[in-house]
Coordinates of C-alpha atoms in Angstrom, one line a residue:
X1 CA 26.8 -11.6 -15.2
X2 CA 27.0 -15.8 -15.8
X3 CA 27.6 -16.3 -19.4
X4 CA 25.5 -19.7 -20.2
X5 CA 28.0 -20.9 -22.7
X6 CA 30.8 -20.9 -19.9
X7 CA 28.1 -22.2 -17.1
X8 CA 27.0 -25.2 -19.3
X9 CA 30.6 -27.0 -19.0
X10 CA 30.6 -26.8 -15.2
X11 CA 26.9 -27.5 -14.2
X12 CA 26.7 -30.0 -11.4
X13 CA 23.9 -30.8 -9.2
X14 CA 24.7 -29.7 -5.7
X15 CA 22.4 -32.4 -4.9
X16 CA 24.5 -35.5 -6.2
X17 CA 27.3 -34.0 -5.1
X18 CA 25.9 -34.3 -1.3
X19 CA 23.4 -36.9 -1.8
X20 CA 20.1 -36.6 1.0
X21 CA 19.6 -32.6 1.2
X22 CA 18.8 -31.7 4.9
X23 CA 16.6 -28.6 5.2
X24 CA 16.9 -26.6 8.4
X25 CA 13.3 -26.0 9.7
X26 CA 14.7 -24.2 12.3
X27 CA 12.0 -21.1 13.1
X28 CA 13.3 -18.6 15.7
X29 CA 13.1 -15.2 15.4
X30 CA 14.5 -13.4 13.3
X31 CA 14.6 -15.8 10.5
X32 CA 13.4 -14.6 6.8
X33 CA 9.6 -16.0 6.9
X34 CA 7.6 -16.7 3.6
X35 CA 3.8 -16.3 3.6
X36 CA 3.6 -20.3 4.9
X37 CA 5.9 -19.0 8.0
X38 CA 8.1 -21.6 7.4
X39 CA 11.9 -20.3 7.8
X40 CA 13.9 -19.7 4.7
X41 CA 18.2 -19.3 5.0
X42 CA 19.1 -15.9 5.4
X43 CA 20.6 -14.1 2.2
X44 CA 23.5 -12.0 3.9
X45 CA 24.9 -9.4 1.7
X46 CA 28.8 -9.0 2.4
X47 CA 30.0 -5.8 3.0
X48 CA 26.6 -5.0 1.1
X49 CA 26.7 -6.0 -2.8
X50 CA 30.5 -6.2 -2.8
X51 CA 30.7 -7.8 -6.1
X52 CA 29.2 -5.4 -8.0
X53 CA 30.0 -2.3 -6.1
X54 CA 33.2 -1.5 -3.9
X55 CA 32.5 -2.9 -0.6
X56 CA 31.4 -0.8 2.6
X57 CA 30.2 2.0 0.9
X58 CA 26.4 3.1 0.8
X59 CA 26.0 2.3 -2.8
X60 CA 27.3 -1.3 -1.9
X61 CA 24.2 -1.9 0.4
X62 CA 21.6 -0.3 -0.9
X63 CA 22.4 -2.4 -4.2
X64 CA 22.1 -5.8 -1.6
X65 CA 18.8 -4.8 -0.4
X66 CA 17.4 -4.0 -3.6
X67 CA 18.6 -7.4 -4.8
X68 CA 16.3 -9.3 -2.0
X69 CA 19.4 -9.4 0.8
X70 CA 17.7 -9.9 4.3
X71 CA 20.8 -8.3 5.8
X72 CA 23.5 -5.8 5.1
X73 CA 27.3 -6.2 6.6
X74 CA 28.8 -3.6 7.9
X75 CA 32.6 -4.2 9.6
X76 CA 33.0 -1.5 12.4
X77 CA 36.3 -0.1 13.2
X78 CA 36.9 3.1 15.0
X79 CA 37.9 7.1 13.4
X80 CA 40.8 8.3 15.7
X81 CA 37.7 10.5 17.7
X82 CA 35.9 7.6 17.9
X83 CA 33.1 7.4 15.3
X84 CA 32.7 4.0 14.0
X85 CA 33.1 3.4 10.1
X86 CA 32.8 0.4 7.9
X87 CA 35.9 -0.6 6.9
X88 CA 37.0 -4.2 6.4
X89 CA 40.4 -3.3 8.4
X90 CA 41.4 -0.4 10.4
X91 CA 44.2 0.0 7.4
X92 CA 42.4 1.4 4.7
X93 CA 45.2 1.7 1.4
X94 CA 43.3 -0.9 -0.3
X95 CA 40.5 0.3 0.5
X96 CA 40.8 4.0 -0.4
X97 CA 42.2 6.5 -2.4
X98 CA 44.4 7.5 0.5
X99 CA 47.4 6.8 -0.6
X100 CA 47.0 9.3 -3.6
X101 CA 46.5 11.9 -1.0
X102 CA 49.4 13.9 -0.7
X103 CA 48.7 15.5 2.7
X104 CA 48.6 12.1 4.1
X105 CA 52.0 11.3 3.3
X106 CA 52.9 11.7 7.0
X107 CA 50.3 9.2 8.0
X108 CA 51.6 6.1 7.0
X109 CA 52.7 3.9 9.4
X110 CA 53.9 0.2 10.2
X111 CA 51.6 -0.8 13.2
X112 CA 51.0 -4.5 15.0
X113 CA 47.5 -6.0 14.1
X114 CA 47.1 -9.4 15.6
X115 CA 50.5 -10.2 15.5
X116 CA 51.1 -9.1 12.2
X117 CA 53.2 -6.0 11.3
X118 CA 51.3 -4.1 8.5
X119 CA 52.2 -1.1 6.9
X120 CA 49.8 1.8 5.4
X121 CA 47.1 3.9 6.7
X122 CA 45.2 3.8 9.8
X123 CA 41.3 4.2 10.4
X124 CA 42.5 5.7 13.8
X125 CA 44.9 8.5 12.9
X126 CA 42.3 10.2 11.4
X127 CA 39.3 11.8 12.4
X128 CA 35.6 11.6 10.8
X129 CA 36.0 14.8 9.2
X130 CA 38.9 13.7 7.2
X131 CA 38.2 10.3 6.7
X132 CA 35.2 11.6 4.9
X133 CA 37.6 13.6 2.7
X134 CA 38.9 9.9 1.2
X135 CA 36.7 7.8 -1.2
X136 CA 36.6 4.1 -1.5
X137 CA 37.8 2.1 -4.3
X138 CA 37.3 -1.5 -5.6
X139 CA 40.0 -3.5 -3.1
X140 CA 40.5 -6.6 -5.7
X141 CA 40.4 -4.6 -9.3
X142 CA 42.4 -8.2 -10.7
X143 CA 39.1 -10.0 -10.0
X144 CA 36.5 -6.9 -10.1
X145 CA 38.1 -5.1 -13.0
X146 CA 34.2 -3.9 -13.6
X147 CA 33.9 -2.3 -9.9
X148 CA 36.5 0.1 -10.9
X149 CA 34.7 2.3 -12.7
X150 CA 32.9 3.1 -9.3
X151 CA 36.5 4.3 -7.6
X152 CA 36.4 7.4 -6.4
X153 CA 32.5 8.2 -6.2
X154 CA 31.9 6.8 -2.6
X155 CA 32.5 8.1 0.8
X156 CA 33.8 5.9 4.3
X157 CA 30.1 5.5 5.5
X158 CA 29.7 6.0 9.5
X159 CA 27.7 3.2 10.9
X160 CA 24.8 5.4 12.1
X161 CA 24.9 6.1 8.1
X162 CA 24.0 2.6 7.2
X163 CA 21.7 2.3 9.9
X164 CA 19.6 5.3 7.9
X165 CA 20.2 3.4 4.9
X166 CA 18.7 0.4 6.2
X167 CA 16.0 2.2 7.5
X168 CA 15.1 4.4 4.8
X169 CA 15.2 1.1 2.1
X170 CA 12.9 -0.7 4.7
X171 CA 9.7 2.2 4.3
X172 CA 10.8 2.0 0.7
X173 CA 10.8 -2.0 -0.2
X174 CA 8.0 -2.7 2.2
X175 CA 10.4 -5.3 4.1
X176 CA 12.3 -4.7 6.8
X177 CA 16.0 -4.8 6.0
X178 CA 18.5 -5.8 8.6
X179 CA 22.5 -5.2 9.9
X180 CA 24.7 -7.8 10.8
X181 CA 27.8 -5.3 11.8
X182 CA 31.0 -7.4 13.2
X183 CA 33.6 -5.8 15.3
X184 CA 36.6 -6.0 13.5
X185 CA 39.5 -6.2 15.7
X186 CA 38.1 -5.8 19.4
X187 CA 41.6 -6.6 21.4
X188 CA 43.5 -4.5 19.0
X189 CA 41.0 -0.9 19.6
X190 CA 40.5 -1.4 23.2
X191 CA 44.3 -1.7 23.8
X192 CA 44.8 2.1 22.0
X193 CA 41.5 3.2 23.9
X194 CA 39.2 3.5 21.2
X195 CA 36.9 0.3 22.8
X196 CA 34.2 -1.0 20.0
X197 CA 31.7 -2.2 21.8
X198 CA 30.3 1.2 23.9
X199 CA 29.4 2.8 21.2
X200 CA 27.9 0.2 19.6
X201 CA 25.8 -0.6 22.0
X202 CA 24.9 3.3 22.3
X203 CA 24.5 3.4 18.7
X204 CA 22.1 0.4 18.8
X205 CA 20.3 1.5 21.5
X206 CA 19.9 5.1 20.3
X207 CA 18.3 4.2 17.4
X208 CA 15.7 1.7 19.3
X209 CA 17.5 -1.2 18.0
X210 CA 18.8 -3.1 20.9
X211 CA 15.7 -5.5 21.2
X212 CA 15.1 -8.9 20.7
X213 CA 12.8 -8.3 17.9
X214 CA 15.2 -5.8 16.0
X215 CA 16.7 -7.2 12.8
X216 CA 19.9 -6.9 13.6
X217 CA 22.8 -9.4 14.5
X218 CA 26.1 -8.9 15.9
X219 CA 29.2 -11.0 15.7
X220 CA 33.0 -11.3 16.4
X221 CA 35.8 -13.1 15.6
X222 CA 36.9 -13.0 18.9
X223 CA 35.3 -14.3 22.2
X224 CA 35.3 -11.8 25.2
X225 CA 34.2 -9.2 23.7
X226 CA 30.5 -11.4 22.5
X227 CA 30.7 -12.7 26.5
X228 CA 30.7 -9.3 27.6
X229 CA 27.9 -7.8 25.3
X230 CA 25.7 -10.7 26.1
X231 CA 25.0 -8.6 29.1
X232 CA 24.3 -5.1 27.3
X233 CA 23.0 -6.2 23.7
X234 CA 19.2 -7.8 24.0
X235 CA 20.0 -8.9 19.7
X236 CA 21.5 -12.6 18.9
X237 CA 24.9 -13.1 18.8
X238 CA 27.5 -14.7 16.1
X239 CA 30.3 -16.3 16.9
X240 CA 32.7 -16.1 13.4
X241 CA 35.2 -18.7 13.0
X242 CA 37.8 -20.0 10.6
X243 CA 39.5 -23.0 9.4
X244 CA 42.7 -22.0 10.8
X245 CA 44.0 -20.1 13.8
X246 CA 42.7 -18.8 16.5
X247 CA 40.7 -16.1 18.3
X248 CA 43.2 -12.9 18.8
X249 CA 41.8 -12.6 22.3
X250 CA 43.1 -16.2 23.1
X251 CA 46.1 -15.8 21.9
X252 CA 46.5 -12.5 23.4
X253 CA 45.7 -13.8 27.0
X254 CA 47.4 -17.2 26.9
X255 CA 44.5 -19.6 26.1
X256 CA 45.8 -22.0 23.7
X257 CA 42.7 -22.9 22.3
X258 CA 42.0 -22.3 18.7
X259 CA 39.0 -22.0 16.3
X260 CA 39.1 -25.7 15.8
X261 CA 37.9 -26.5 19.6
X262 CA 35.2 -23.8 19.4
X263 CA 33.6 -25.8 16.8
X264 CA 33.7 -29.5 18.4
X265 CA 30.1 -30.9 20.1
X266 CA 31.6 -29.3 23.7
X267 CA 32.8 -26.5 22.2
X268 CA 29.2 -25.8 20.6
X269 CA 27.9 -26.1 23.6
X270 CA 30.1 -23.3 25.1
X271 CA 29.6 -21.2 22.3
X272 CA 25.5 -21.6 22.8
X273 CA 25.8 -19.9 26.4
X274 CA 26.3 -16.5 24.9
X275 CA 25.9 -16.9 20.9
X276 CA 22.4 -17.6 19.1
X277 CA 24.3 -18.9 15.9
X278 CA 27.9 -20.1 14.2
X279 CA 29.6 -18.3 11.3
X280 CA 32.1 -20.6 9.8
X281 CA 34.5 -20.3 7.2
X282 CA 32.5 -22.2 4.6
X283 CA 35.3 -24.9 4.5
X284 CA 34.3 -25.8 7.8
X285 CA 31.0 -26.9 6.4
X286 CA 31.6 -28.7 3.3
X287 CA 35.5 -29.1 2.8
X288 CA 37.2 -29.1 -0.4
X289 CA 39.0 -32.9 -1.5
X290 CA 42.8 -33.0 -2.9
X291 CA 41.5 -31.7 -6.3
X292 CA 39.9 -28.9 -5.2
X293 CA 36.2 -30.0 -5.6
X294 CA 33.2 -29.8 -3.4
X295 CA 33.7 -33.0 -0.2
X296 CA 30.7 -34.7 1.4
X297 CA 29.4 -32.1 4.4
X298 CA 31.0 -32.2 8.1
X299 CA 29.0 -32.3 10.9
X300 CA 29.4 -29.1 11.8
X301 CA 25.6 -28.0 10.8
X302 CA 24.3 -31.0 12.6
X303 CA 26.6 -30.5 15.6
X304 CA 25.7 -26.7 15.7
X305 CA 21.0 -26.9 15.3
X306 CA 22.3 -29.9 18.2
X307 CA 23.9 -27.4 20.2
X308 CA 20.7 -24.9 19.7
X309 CA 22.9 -22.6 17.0
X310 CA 22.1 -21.3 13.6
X311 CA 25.0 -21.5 11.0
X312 CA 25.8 -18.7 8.5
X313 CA 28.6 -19.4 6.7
X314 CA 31.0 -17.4 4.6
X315 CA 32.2 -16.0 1.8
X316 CA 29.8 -16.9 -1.6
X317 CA 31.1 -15.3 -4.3
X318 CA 30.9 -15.7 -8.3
X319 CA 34.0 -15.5 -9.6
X320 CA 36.4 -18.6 -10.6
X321 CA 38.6 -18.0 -7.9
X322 CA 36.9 -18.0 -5.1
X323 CA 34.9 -21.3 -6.5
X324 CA 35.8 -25.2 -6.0
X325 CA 37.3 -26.5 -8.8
X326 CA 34.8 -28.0 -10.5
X327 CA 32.4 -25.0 -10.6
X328 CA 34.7 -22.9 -12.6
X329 CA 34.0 -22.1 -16.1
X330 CA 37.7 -21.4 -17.3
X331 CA 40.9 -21.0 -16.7
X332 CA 40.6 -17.4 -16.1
X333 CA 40.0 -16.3 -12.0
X334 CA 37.6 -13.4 -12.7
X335 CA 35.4 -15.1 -14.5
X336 CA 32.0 -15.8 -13.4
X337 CA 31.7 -19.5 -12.4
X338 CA 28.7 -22.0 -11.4
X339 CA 27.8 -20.2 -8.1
X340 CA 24.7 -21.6 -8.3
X341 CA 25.8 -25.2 -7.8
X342 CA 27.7 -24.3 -4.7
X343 CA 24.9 -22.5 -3.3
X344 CA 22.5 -25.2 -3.7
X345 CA 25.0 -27.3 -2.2
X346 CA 24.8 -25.8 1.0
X347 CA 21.4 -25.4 0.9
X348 CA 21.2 -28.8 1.2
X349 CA 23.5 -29.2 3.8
X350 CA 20.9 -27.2 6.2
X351 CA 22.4 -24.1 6.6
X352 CA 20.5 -21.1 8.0
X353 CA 21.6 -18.3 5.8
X354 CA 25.0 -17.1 4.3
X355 CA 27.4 -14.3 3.4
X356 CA 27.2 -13.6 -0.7
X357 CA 28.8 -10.8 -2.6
X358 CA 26.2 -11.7 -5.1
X359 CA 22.8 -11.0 -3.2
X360 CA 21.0 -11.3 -6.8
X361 CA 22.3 -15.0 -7.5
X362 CA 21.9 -16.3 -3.7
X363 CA 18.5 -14.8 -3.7
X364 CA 17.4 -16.8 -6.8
X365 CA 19.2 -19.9 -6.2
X366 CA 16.9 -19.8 -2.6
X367 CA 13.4 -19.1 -5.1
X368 CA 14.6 -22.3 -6.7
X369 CA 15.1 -24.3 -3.9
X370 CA 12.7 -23.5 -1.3
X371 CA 10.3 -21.3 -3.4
X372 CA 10.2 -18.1 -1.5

């Protein structure tokens, strides 16, 4: 995928960019171990290998694990009978062919999510039967013009679906391959009574994976929600934040705190009572300058391993756009850029694993730098 004539223009060593590289040697369970037992970062595939694949479909993940991902993401949102589906959002047009479906015409609808009307199609107006009667498609063809040619071929995968998947790819690739589902949108389903959480947890536990030894992680956006399954999940916890905003179930109850205090030294602290680990924006770890190029690092990594929490940041992706300035390789947005050189980057700034749509690239860029 990275053309070598556009990569040799934008090479930069991560290192000089960032100076000292700090390693995390952080070693708790369930950290990817190499034959030494030393910890390695975690490669995190993104809604499984979104970059080569439409996201949250089957094919998506089992193209992550095959490229060496330690982890496969599945978003959860609820079917109108209360099956839980990865979906990125509970409205699916971008997503799916819905839209092109003529006998859901009468479906569309202009809801509240967060605060923010939104108009289209609705993960819970339908039921699992017919949301299996939709197929995905590629939701950013402009960038991903490639992934299109997969549109059409996938189904809306049930999350006891990828759980199979992740099993079955396990006995396969001799290695066990994990799930790091989030809750997407807790406050927003438990206020039309289709509450995340329960079936979760009886999804988890069902399938013998609600241990502390399982691979599996489990993180939010929001707060209560991780507060209250600290009490009924026996896997870590991730508290996601962002550079801006704040959590919906703040907002929604009054507390005028926002992402911002969550990841301050106290705030860390708070976070550490019921979360094993961060995951930032990856802005919140090493910040863009007025140009647009990589910064020197926050503290946030140090302030986190102080506070006794992992970091995996998000989103590593390939192409142009998503890259600092410096790392692209032209002028146009979908194409593939220096990845590499942001990667390494925040390798060095001690991270414990990240989200990649490019499992393949993060994978090697982490042979390279720690050898395993």
């Amino acid at each position: 995928m990275l053309r070598s004539a556009r990569l040799a223009g934008v090479a930069v060593s991560a290192l000089a960019l960032l100076g000292v590289a700090t390693l995390s040697t952080a070693s708790a369970s369930p950290e990817h171990k190499d034959e030494k037992h030393q910890a390695l970062p975690l490669v995190l595939g993104h809604r499984g290998a979104s970059g080569y694949r439409p996201e949250h479909t089957l094919a998506a993940y089992e193209l992550a694990a095959r490229m060496g991902a330690d982890y496969i993401e599945p978003d959860l949102v609820s079917t109108k009978d209360g099956v839980l589906v990865a979906r990125h959002e509970p409205e699916i047009s971008g997503t799916t062919d819905v839209a092109s479906k003529p006998e859901f015409a009468g479906r569309k609808a202009t809801k509240n999510l967060d605060g923010v009307q939104v108009t289209g199609w609705w993960t819970e107006d339908f039921t699992l039967a017919e949301l299996k009667t939709l197929r995905a498609v590629e939701r950013i063809p402009q960038l991903r013009p490639r992934n299109t040619v997969f549109n059409g071929r996938y189904e809306v995968p049930t999350l006891q679906e990828v759980i199979d998947l992740s099993k079955r790819l396990s006995r396969e690739l001799h290695r066990d391959i994990g799930i790091y589902p989030e809750t997407k949108h807790p406050t927003y389903f438990r206020k039309i009574g289709l509450e995340l959480e329960p079936k979760l947890v009886w999804t988890l536990t069902r399938n013998g994976l609600n241990h502390p030894r399982a691979k599996v992680f489990v993180q939010s956006f929001e707060v209560s929600n991780l507060k209250a399954l600290k009490g009924k999940l026996r896997v870590p916890l991730i508290q996601l934040t962002s550079a801006s905003g704040a959590p919906f179930d703040f907002t929604d109850s009054g507390d005028p705190r926002k992402y911002a205090d969550l990841v301050t030294p106290a705030g860390l602290r708070e976070v550490a009572t019921y979360a094993y680990g961060i995951g930032p924006a990856k802005d919140q770890v090493i910040p863009r300058d007025a140009a647009g190029n990589l910064a020197k690092p926050t503290a946030l990594v140090t302030d986190a391993h102080a506070a006794g929490l992992k970091v995996h940041p998000y989103t590593f992706r390939v192409e142009n756009n998503f890259l600092p300035t410096n790392l692209r390789s032209s002028a146009n947005p979908a194409d593939a850029g220096n990845l590499f050189a942001e990667l390494s980057a925040f390798w060095a700034a001690g991270v414990d694993g990240l989200f990649t749509d490019n499992s393949d690239i993060a994978v090697e860029s982490r042979r390279e730098t720690f050898g395993g």
